[in-house]
């Protein structure tokens, strides 16, 4: 949680990122208060059981940040169609979240310093205070706030999960929704247990067993939530990684074509290292430009290539991508030999249904282009020029 909080702090300043940063920061502080050194140190300080109050403050602030995250995600959509109910809920949250949190924190603080028995520092607050009405009332405020917020998150993320088609994002939403199922179970399960203990005082062993089992449930909640929130970001990272890999594969072919037609690119090709490490342009946008640059270069090459060159390349190459690579190499050789511009030669362009399909095809072409030699290009030209 601490690592993700640091990562989120460096990720931007829009409403979503600020909310997620606040959420992970709050949860990381809450988890640190559970560690033995921090817990015992705070509980034995001048404010007895101070770790409990700090943990609940930080966890409550994290929940409030999640509420603002939901507003940032769902509150911006137009209030019509399938998203209308989610929008209405988000707007209700926006009006009520902060006030509810402040009232809850104020009530918890008052109870903590007045009716909660803190005569002896506790190591595990819930089990150590089993059967005590002051601690039960205090924890009821916190668990109602925590459980209700978890239920709202569950409603929003379960609905988004049903509507989402993208695999990784759907998986992330599913993990976040299931984490909130655990949050609701944890909150109201513990609250009911404490109220039951008012009527039937449990043994310390039983109380500690229930305490530790629900604590494990909460830790699983944190893991699922952190993974679920990180999955969409990892999806974007994977897309960037695929784009970067495609740029690395296309670079030699793209660079050679751009040197032949220097007016096509927006700027002159730089070294491979500088092109692949540039920070002034997103890798996916850069890849899109290169795809268009290559298509424009092929269109210009058609005016310098013999008309039968494509058919000759297809006779020699079993795969369409290899044939296109040989055609490009031979057409470049023809232009280098001084072939004047003329009518566009026949060329069989691969038709891809998506941008990803086009990039995948060009990667195959670039691989074959890299393996083809000038001798092969001249040989292919020789089979066409006599007929021309």
Coordinates of N, CA and C in Angstrom, one line a residue, residues 168-382:
X168 N -8.8 -6.9 -19.2 CA -8.1 -6.6 -18.0 C -8.8 -5.6 -17.1
X169 N -9.5 -4.6 -17.7 CA -10.2 -3.7 -16.9 C -11.4 -4.4 -16.2
X170 N -12.0 -5.3 -16.8 CA -13.1 -6.1 -16.2 C -12.6 -6.9 -15.1
X171 N -11.4 -7.5 -15.2 CA -10.8 -8.3 -14.1 C -10.5 -7.4 -12.9
X172 N -10.0 -6.2 -13.2 CA -9.7 -5.2 -12.1 C -11.0 -4.8 -11.4
X173 N -12.0 -4.5 -12.1 CA -13.3 -4.1 -11.5 C -13.9 -5.3 -10.7
X174 N -13.7 -6.5 -11.2 CA -14.2 -7.7 -10.5 C -13.4 -7.8 -9.1
X175 N -12.1 -7.6 -9.1 CA -11.4 -7.7 -7.9 C -11.8 -6.6 -6.9
X176 N -12.0 -5.4 -7.4 CA -12.4 -4.3 -6.6 C -13.8 -4.6 -6.0
X177 N -14.7 -5.1 -6.8 CA -16.0 -5.4 -6.3 C -16.0 -6.4 -5.2
X178 N -15.2 -7.5 -5.5 CA -15.1 -8.6 -4.5 C -14.5 -8.1 -3.2
X179 N -13.5 -7.2 -3.3 CA -12.9 -6.6 -2.1 C -13.9 -5.9 -1.3
X180 N -14.9 -5.2 -2.0 CA -15.9 -4.5 -1.2 C -16.9 -5.5 -0.6
X181 N -17.1 -6.7 -1.2 CA -17.9 -7.7 -0.6 C -17.3 -8.1 0.7
X182 N -16.0 -8.3 0.7 CA -15.2 -8.6 1.9 C -15.3 -7.4 2.9
X183 N -15.3 -6.2 2.4 CA -15.4 -5.0 3.3 C -16.8 -5.0 4.0
X184 N -17.9 -5.3 3.3 CA -19.2 -5.3 3.9 C -19.3 -6.4 4.9
X185 N -18.8 -7.6 4.5 CA -18.8 -8.8 5.4 C -18.0 -8.5 6.7
X186 N -16.8 -7.9 6.5 CA -15.9 -7.6 7.7 C -16.6 -6.6 8.6
X187 N -17.1 -5.5 8.1 CA -17.6 -4.5 8.9 C -18.9 -4.9 9.7
X188 N -19.9 -5.4 9.0 CA -21.1 -5.8 9.7 C -21.0 -7.1 10.4
X189 N -20.1 -7.9 10.0 CA -19.9 -9.2 10.8 C -19.2 -8.9 12.1
X190 N -18.2 -8.0 12.1 CA -17.6 -7.6 13.4 C -18.6 -6.9 14.3
X191 N -19.4 -6.0 13.7 CA -20.3 -5.2 14.5 C -21.3 -6.1 15.1
X192 N -21.9 -7.1 14.4 CA -22.9 -8.0 15.0 C -22.2 -8.8 16.1
X193 N -21.0 -9.2 15.9 CA -20.3 -10.0 16.9 C -20.1 -9.2 18.2
X194 N -19.8 -8.0 18.1 CA -19.6 -7.2 19.3 C -20.9 -7.0 20.0
X195 N -22.0 -6.8 19.3 CA -23.3 -6.6 19.9 C -23.8 -7.9 20.5
X196 N -23.5 -9.0 19.9 CA -23.8 -10.3 20.5 C -23.0 -10.6 21.8
X197 N -21.8 -10.1 21.8 CA -21.0 -10.3 23.0 C -21.5 -9.5 24.2
X198 N -22.3 -8.4 23.9 CA -22.9 -7.7 25.0 C -23.8 -8.6 25.8
X199 N -24.5 -9.5 25.1 CA -25.5 -10.4 25.7 C -24.9 -11.6 26.2
X200 N -23.8 -12.1 25.5 CA -23.2 -13.4 25.9 C -21.7 -13.1 25.9
X201 N -21.1 -12.9 27.0 CA -19.7 -12.6 27.1 C -18.8 -13.8 26.7
X202 N -18.0 -13.6 25.6 CA -17.2 -14.7 25.1 C -15.9 -14.9 25.9
X203 N -15.3 -16.1 25.8 CA -14.0 -16.3 26.4 C -13.0 -15.5 25.5
X204 N -11.9 -15.2 26.1 CA -10.9 -14.4 25.4 C -10.4 -15.2 24.2
X205 N -10.3 -16.5 24.3 CA -9.8 -17.3 23.2 C -10.7 -17.2 22.0
X206 N -12.1 -17.3 22.3 CA -13.1 -17.2 21.2 C -13.0 -15.9 20.6
X207 N -13.0 -14.8 21.4 CA -12.9 -13.4 20.9 C -11.7 -13.2 20.0
X208 N -10.6 -13.7 20.4 CA -9.3 -13.6 19.7 C -9.4 -14.3 18.4
X209 N -10.0 -15.5 18.4 CA -10.2 -16.3 17.2 C -11.0 -15.6 16.1
X210 N -12.1 -15.0 16.5 CA -12.9 -14.2 15.6 C -12.2 -13.0 15.2
X211 N -11.5 -12.3 16.1 CA -10.7 -11.2 15.7 C -9.7 -11.5 14.7
X212 N -8.9 -12.5 14.8 CA -7.9 -12.9 13.9 C -8.4 -13.3 12.5
X213 N -9.5 -14.0 12.5 CA -10.1 -14.5 11.3 C -10.7 -13.3 10.4
X214 N -11.3 -12.4 11.1 CA -11.8 -11.3 10.4 C -10.7 -10.3 10.0
X215 N -9.6 -10.3 10.7 CA -8.5 -9.5 10.4 C -7.8 -10.1 9.1
X216 N -7.8 -11.4 8.9 CA -7.3 -12.0 7.7 C -8.2 -11.6 6.5
X217 N -9.5 -11.5 6.8 CA -10.4 -11.1 5.7 C -10.1 -9.7 5.3
X218 N -9.8 -8.9 6.2 CA -9.5 -7.5 5.9 C -8.2 -7.4 5.1
X219 N -7.2 -8.1 5.4 CA -5.9 -8.1 4.7 C -6.1 -8.6 3.3
X220 N -6.9 -9.6 3.1 CA -7.3 -10.0 1.7 C -8.0 -8.9 0.9
X221 N -8.8 -8.2 1.6 CA -9.5 -7.0 1.0 C -8.5 -6.1 0.5
X222 N -7.5 -5.7 1.3 CA -6.5 -4.8 0.9 C -5.7 -5.2 -0.4
X223 N -5.4 -6.5 -0.4 CA -4.6 -7.1 -1.5 C -5.4 -7.0 -2.8
X224 N -6.7 -7.4 -2.7 CA -7.6 -7.4 -3.9 C -7.8 -6.0 -4.4
X225 N -8.0 -5.1 -3.4 CA -8.3 -3.7 -3.8 C -7.0 -3.1 -4.5
X226 N -5.9 -3.3 -4.0 CA -4.6 -2.8 -4.6 C -4.4 -3.4 -6.0
X227 N -4.6 -4.7 -6.1 CA -4.4 -5.3 -7.4 C -5.5 -4.8 -8.4
X228 N -6.7 -4.7 -7.9 CA -7.8 -4.3 -8.8 C -7.6 -2.9 -9.3
X229 N -7.2 -2.0 -8.5 CA -7.0 -0.6 -8.9 C -5.8 -0.5 -9.9
X230 N -4.8 -1.4 -9.7 CA -3.6 -1.3 -10.4 C -3.7 -2.0 -11.8
X231 N -4.7 -2.9 -12.0 CA -4.9 -3.6 -13.2 C -5.1 -2.7 -14.4
X232 N -6.0 -1.7 -14.3 CA -6.2 -0.8 -15.5 C -4.9 0.0 -15.8
X233 N -4.2 0.4 -14.8 CA -2.9 1.0 -15.1 C -1.9 0.1 -15.8
X234 N -1.9 -1.2 -15.4 CA -1.1 -2.2 -16.0 C -1.5 -2.4 -17.4
X235 N -2.8 -2.3 -17.7 CA -3.3 -2.5 -19.1 C -2.7 -1.4 -20.0
X236 N -2.8 -0.2 -19.5 CA -2.2 0.9 -20.2 C -0.7 0.8 -20.4
X237 N 0.0 0.3 -19.3 CA 1.4 0.0 -19.4 C 1.7 -1.1 -20.4
X238 N 0.9 -2.1 -20.5 CA 1.1 -3.2 -21.5 C 0.9 -2.6 -22.9
X239 N -0.1 -1.7 -23.1 CA -0.3 -1.2 -24.4 C 1.0 -0.3 -24.8
X240 N 1.5 0.4 -23.9 CA 2.7 1.2 -24.2 C 3.9 0.3 -24.5
X241 N 4.0 -0.8 -23.7 CA 5.1 -1.7 -23.9 C 5.0 -2.3 -25.3
X242 N 3.8 -2.7 -25.7 CA 3.6 -3.3 -27.1 C 3.9 -2.3 -28.1
X243 N 3.5 -1.0 -27.9 CA 3.8 0.0 -28.9 C 5.3 0.2 -29.0
X244 N 6.0 0.3 -27.8 CA 7.4 0.5 -27.8 C 8.1 -0.7 -28.6
X245 N 7.7 -1.9 -28.3 CA 8.3 -3.1 -29.0 C 8.0 -3.0 -30.5
X246 N 6.8 -2.6 -30.9 CA 6.5 -2.4 -32.4 C 7.4 -1.3 -33.0
X247 N 7.6 -0.2 -32.2 CA 8.5 0.8 -32.7 C 10.0 0.3 -33.0
X248 N 10.4 -0.5 -32.0 CA 11.8 -1.1 -32.1 C 11.9 -2.0 -33.4
X249 N 10.8 -2.8 -33.6 CA 10.8 -3.7 -34.8 C 10.7 -2.9 -36.1
X250 N 9.9 -1.8 -36.1 CA 9.7 -1.1 -37.4 C 10.8 -0.1 -37.7
X251 N 11.6 0.3 -36.7 CA 12.5 1.4 -36.9 C 13.4 1.2 -38.1
X252 N 14.1 0.1 -38.4 CA 15.0 0.1 -39.5 C 14.3 0.4 -40.8
X253 N 13.2 -0.3 -41.0 CA 12.4 -0.1 -42.3 C 11.9 1.4 -42.4
X254 N 11.3 1.9 -41.3 CA 10.8 3.2 -41.3 C 11.9 4.3 -41.6
X255 N 13.1 4.1 -40.9 CA 14.2 5.0 -41.1 C 14.7 5.1 -42.5
X256 N 14.8 3.9 -43.1 CA 15.3 3.9 -44.5 C 14.3 4.5 -45.5
X257 N 13.0 4.3 -45.2 CA 12.0 4.9 -46.1 C 11.9 6.4 -45.9
X258 N 12.1 6.9 -44.7 CA 12.1 8.3 -44.4 C 13.3 9.0 -45.0
X259 N 14.4 8.3 -45.1 CA 15.6 9.0 -45.7 C 15.4 9.1 -47.2
X260 N 14.7 8.2 -47.8 CA 14.4 8.3 -49.2 C 13.3 9.3 -49.5
X261 N 12.4 9.5 -48.6 CA 11.3 10.5 -48.7 C 11.3 11.4 -47.5
X262 N 12.3 12.3 -47.4 CA 12.5 13.1 -46.2 C 11.3 14.1 -45.9
X263 N 10.5 14.4 -46.9 CA 9.4 15.3 -46.7 C 8.2 14.7 -46.0
X264 N 8.2 13.4 -45.8 CA 7.1 12.7 -45.2 C 7.0 12.8 -43.7
X265 N 8.0 12.6 -43.0 CA 7.9 12.6 -41.5 C 7.8 14.1 -41.0
X266 N 7.3 14.3 -39.8 CA 7.2 15.6 -39.3 C 8.5 16.2 -38.9
X267 N 9.5 15.3 -38.6 CA 10.8 15.6 -38.3 C 11.8 14.5 -38.8
X268 N 13.0 14.9 -39.0 CA 14.0 13.9 -39.6 C 14.2 12.8 -38.6
X269 N 14.3 11.5 -39.1 CA 14.6 10.4 -38.2 C 15.8 10.6 -37.3
X270 N 15.8 10.2 -36.1 CA 16.9 10.3 -35.2 C 17.4 8.9 -35.0
X271 N 18.4 8.8 -34.1 CA 19.0 7.5 -33.9 C 18.0 6.6 -33.2
X272 N 18.2 5.3 -33.3 CA 17.2 4.3 -32.7 C 17.0 4.6 -31.2
X273 N 18.1 4.9 -30.5 CA 18.1 5.1 -29.0 C 17.2 6.4 -28.8
X274 N 17.4 7.4 -29.5 CA 16.7 8.7 -29.3 C 15.2 8.5 -29.7
X275 N 14.9 7.8 -30.7 CA 13.5 7.6 -31.1 C 12.8 6.7 -30.1
X276 N 13.4 5.7 -29.5 CA 12.8 4.8 -28.6 C 12.7 5.3 -27.2
X277 N 13.4 6.4 -26.9 CA 13.5 6.9 -25.5 C 12.9 8.3 -25.4
X278 N 12.3 8.8 -26.5 CA 11.8 10.2 -26.5 C 10.6 10.3 -25.5
X279 N 10.6 11.5 -24.8 CA 9.5 11.7 -23.8 C 8.5 12.7 -24.2
X280 N 8.8 13.4 -25.4 CA 7.9 14.4 -25.8 C 6.7 13.9 -26.6
X281 N 6.6 12.5 -26.8 CA 5.5 11.9 -27.5 C 5.2 10.6 -27.0
X282 N 3.9 10.3 -26.8 CA 3.5 9.0 -26.3 C 3.8 7.9 -27.4
X283 N 4.2 6.7 -26.9 CA 4.7 5.7 -27.8 C 3.5 5.3 -28.7
X284 N 2.3 5.2 -28.3 CA 1.2 4.8 -29.1 C 1.0 5.9 -30.2
X285 N 1.1 7.2 -29.9 CA 0.9 8.2 -30.9 C 2.1 8.1 -31.9
X286 N 3.3 7.9 -31.4 CA 4.5 7.8 -32.3 C 4.3 6.6 -33.3
X287 N 3.8 5.5 -32.7 CA 3.6 4.3 -33.6 C 2.5 4.7 -34.7
X288 N 1.5 5.3 -34.3 CA 0.4 5.7 -35.3 C 1.0 6.6 -36.4
X289 N 1.9 7.5 -36.0 CA 2.6 8.3 -37.1 C 3.4 7.5 -38.0
X290 N 4.2 6.6 -37.4 CA 5.1 5.7 -38.2 C 4.3 4.9 -39.2
X291 N 3.1 4.4 -38.8 CA 2.3 3.5 -39.6 C 1.8 4.4 -40.8
X292 N 1.4 5.6 -40.6 CA 1.0 6.5 -41.7 C 2.2 6.9 -42.5
X293 N 3.4 7.1 -41.9 CA 4.6 7.4 -42.7 C 4.9 6.3 -43.7
X294 N 4.8 5.1 -43.2 CA 5.2 3.9 -44.0 C 4.2 3.8 -45.2
X295 N 2.9 4.0 -44.9 CA 1.9 3.9 -45.9 C 2.1 5.0 -47.0
X296 N 2.4 6.2 -46.5 CA 2.7 7.3 -47.5 C 3.9 7.0 -48.4
X297 N 4.9 6.4 -47.7 CA 6.1 6.1 -48.5 C 5.9 5.0 -49.5
X298 N 5.0 4.0 -49.2 CA 4.7 2.9 -50.1 C 3.9 3.5 -51.3
X299 N 3.0 4.5 -51.0 CA 2.3 5.1 -52.1 C 3.2 5.8 -53.0
X300 N 4.2 6.5 -52.5 CA 5.1 7.2 -53.4 C 6.0 6.2 -54.1
X301 N 6.4 5.1 -53.5 CA 7.2 4.1 -54.2 C 6.5 3.5 -55.4
X302 N 5.2 3.4 -55.3 CA 4.4 2.8 -56.4 C 4.7 3.6 -57.8
X303 N 5.1 4.9 -57.7 CA 5.3 5.7 -58.9 C 6.7 5.5 -59.4
X304 N 7.6 4.7 -58.7 CA 8.9 4.5 -59.2 C 9.1 3.0 -59.5
X305 N 8.2 2.1 -59.1 CA 8.3 0.7 -59.3 C 7.7 0.2 -60.6
X306 N 8.3 -0.8 -61.2 CA 7.7 -1.4 -62.5 C 6.3 -2.0 -62.1
X307 N 5.4 -2.0 -63.1 CA 4.1 -2.4 -62.8 C 3.9 -3.9 -62.4
X308 N 4.8 -4.7 -62.9 CA 4.7 -6.1 -62.6 C 5.5 -6.6 -61.4
X309 N 6.0 -5.6 -60.7 CA 6.9 -6.0 -59.6 C 6.2 -6.7 -58.4
X310 N 4.9 -6.3 -58.2 CA 4.2 -7.0 -57.1 C 3.9 -8.4 -57.4
X311 N 3.5 -8.7 -58.7 CA 3.2 -10.1 -59.1 C 4.5 -10.9 -59.1
X312 N 5.6 -10.3 -59.5 CA 6.9 -11.1 -59.4 C 7.3 -11.4 -58.0
X313 N 7.0 -10.4 -57.1 CA 7.4 -10.7 -55.6 C 6.5 -11.8 -55.1
X314 N 5.2 -11.8 -55.4 CA 4.3 -12.8 -54.9 C 4.6 -14.2 -55.4
X315 N 5.2 -14.3 -56.6 CA 5.6 -15.6 -57.2 C 6.8 -16.1 -56.4
X316 N 7.7 -15.3 -55.9 CA 8.9 -15.7 -55.2 C 8.7 -15.9 -53.7
X317 N 7.7 -15.2 -53.2 CA 7.5 -15.3 -51.7 C 6.2 -16.0 -51.4
X318 N 6.2 -17.0 -50.5 CA 5.0 -17.7 -50.1 C 4.0 -16.9 -49.2
X319 N 4.6 -15.9 -48.5 CA 3.8 -15.2 -47.5 C 3.7 -13.7 -48.0
X320 N 2.5 -13.2 -47.8 CA 2.2 -11.9 -48.3 C 3.1 -10.8 -47.7
X321 N 3.4 -10.9 -46.4 CA 4.3 -9.9 -45.8 C 5.7 -10.0 -46.4
X322 N 6.2 -11.2 -46.7 CA 7.5 -11.3 -47.3 C 7.5 -10.7 -48.7
X323 N 6.4 -11.0 -49.5 CA 6.3 -10.4 -50.8 C 6.3 -8.9 -50.8
X324 N 5.6 -8.3 -49.8 CA 5.5 -6.8 -49.7 C 6.9 -6.3 -49.3
X325 N 7.6 -7.0 -48.4 CA 9.0 -6.5 -48.1 C 9.9 -6.6 -49.3
X326 N 9.8 -7.6 -50.1 CA 10.7 -7.7 -51.3 C 10.3 -6.7 -52.3
X327 N 9.0 -6.4 -52.4 CA 8.6 -5.3 -53.3 C 9.1 -4.0 -52.9
X328 N 9.1 -3.7 -51.6 CA 9.6 -2.4 -51.1 C 11.1 -2.3 -51.3
X329 N 11.8 -3.4 -51.1 CA 13.3 -3.3 -51.3 C 13.6 -3.1 -52.7
X330 N 12.9 -3.8 -53.6 CA 13.1 -3.7 -55.1 C 12.7 -2.3 -55.6
X331 N 11.6 -1.8 -55.1 CA 11.1 -0.5 -55.5 C 12.1 0.6 -55.1
X332 N 12.7 0.5 -53.9 CA 13.7 1.4 -53.4 C 14.9 1.3 -54.3
X333 N 15.3 0.1 -54.7 CA 16.5 -0.1 -55.5 C 16.2 0.6 -56.9
X334 N 15.0 0.5 -57.4 CA 14.6 1.1 -58.7 C 14.7 2.6 -58.6
X335 N 14.2 3.2 -57.5 CA 14.3 4.6 -57.3 C 15.8 5.0 -57.2
X336 N 16.6 4.3 -56.5 CA 18.0 4.6 -56.3 C 18.7 4.5 -57.6
X337 N 18.3 3.7 -58.5 CA 18.9 3.5 -59.8 C 18.5 4.6 -60.8
X338 N 17.5 5.5 -60.3 CA 17.1 6.6 -61.1 C 15.8 6.5 -61.9
X339 N 15.0 5.5 -61.5 CA 13.7 5.3 -62.1 C 12.9 6.6 -62.0
X340 N 12.4 7.2 -63.0 CA 11.6 8.4 -62.9 C 10.2 8.1 -62.4
X341 N 9.6 9.1 -61.8 CA 8.2 8.9 -61.3 C 7.2 8.8 -62.5
X342 N 6.3 7.8 -62.4 CA 5.3 7.6 -63.4 C 4.0 7.2 -62.8
X343 N 3.2 6.5 -63.6 CA 1.9 6.0 -63.1 C 2.1 5.0 -61.9
X344 N 1.1 5.0 -61.0 CA 1.3 4.1 -59.9 C 1.2 2.6 -60.3
X345 N 2.2 1.9 -59.8 CA 2.3 0.5 -60.2 C 1.3 -0.3 -59.4
X346 N 1.0 -1.5 -59.8 CA 0.0 -2.4 -59.1 C 0.7 -2.7 -57.8
X347 N -0.2 -2.7 -56.7 CA 0.3 -3.1 -55.4 C -0.8 -3.7 -54.6
X348 N -0.6 -4.8 -53.9 CA -1.6 -5.4 -53.1 C -1.5 -5.0 -51.7
X349 N -2.3 -4.1 -51.2 CA -2.2 -3.6 -49.9 C -3.0 -4.5 -48.9
X350 N -2.3 -4.9 -47.8 CA -3.0 -5.7 -46.8 C -4.1 -4.9 -46.1
X351 N -5.3 -5.5 -46.0 CA -6.4 -4.9 -45.3 C -6.6 -5.4 -43.9
X352 N -6.3 -4.6 -42.9 CA -6.5 -4.9 -41.5 C -7.7 -4.3 -41.0
X353 N -8.4 -5.1 -40.1 CA -9.6 -4.6 -39.5 C -9.4 -3.6 -38.4
X354 N -8.3 -3.6 -37.8 CA -8.0 -2.7 -36.7 C -6.5 -2.2 -36.8
X355 N -6.3 -1.2 -36.0 CA -4.9 -0.6 -36.0 C -3.9 -1.6 -35.5
X356 N -4.3 -2.4 -34.5 CA -3.4 -3.5 -34.0 C -3.1 -4.5 -35.0
X357 N -4.1 -4.8 -35.9 CA -3.9 -5.7 -37.0 C -2.9 -5.2 -38.0
X358 N -3.0 -3.9 -38.3 CA -2.1 -3.2 -39.2 C -0.7 -3.2 -38.7
X359 N -0.5 -2.9 -37.4 CA 0.8 -2.9 -36.8 C 1.4 -4.3 -36.8
X360 N 0.6 -5.3 -36.5 CA 1.1 -6.7 -36.5 C 1.6 -7.1 -37.9
X361 N 0.8 -6.7 -38.9 CA 1.2 -7.0 -40.3 C 2.5 -6.3 -40.6
X362 N 2.7 -5.0 -40.3 CA 3.9 -4.3 -40.6 C 5.1 -4.9 -39.8
X363 N 4.9 -5.4 -38.7 CA 6.0 -6.1 -38.0 C 6.5 -7.3 -38.8
X364 N 5.6 -8.0 -39.4 CA 6.0 -9.2 -40.2 C 6.8 -8.6 -41.5
X365 N 6.2 -7.6 -42.0 CA 6.9 -7.0 -43.2 C 8.3 -6.5 -42.8
X366 N 8.4 -5.8 -41.7 CA 9.7 -5.3 -41.2 C 10.7 -6.4 -41.0
X367 N 10.2 -7.5 -40.5 CA 11.2 -8.7 -40.2 C 11.7 -9.2 -41.6
X368 N 10.8 -9.4 -42.5 CA 11.2 -9.8 -43.8 C 12.1 -8.8 -44.5
X369 N 11.8 -7.5 -44.4 CA 12.5 -6.4 -45.0 C 14.0 -6.5 -44.4
X370 N 14.1 -6.7 -43.2 CA 15.5 -6.7 -42.5 C 16.3 -7.9 -43.1
X371 N 15.6 -9.0 -43.4 CA 16.3 -10.2 -43.9 C 16.6 -10.1 -45.4
X372 N 15.9 -9.3 -46.1 CA 16.1 -9.3 -47.6 C 17.4 -8.5 -47.9
X373 N 18.1 -8.9 -49.0 CA 19.3 -8.3 -49.3 C 19.2 -7.4 -50.6
X374 N 20.2 -6.5 -50.8 CA 20.2 -5.7 -52.1 C 20.3 -6.7 -53.3
X375 N 21.0 -7.8 -53.2 CA 21.1 -8.7 -54.3 C 19.8 -9.3 -54.7
X376 N 19.0 -9.6 -53.7 CA 17.6 -10.2 -53.9 C 16.7 -9.1 -54.6
X377 N 16.9 -7.9 -54.2 CA 16.1 -6.8 -54.8 C 16.5 -6.6 -56.3
X378 N 17.8 -6.6 -56.6 CA 18.2 -6.5 -58.0 C 17.7 -7.7 -58.8
X379 N 17.8 -8.8 -58.2 CA 17.3 -10.0 -58.9 C 15.9 -10.0 -59.3
X380 N 15.1 -9.5 -58.3 CA 13.6 -9.3 -58.5 C 13.3 -8.3 -59.6
X381 N 14.1 -7.2 -59.6 CA 13.9 -6.2 -60.6 C 14.3 -6.7 -62.0
X382 N 15.3 -7.6 -62.0 CA 15.7 -8.1 -63.3 C 14.6 -8.9 -64.0

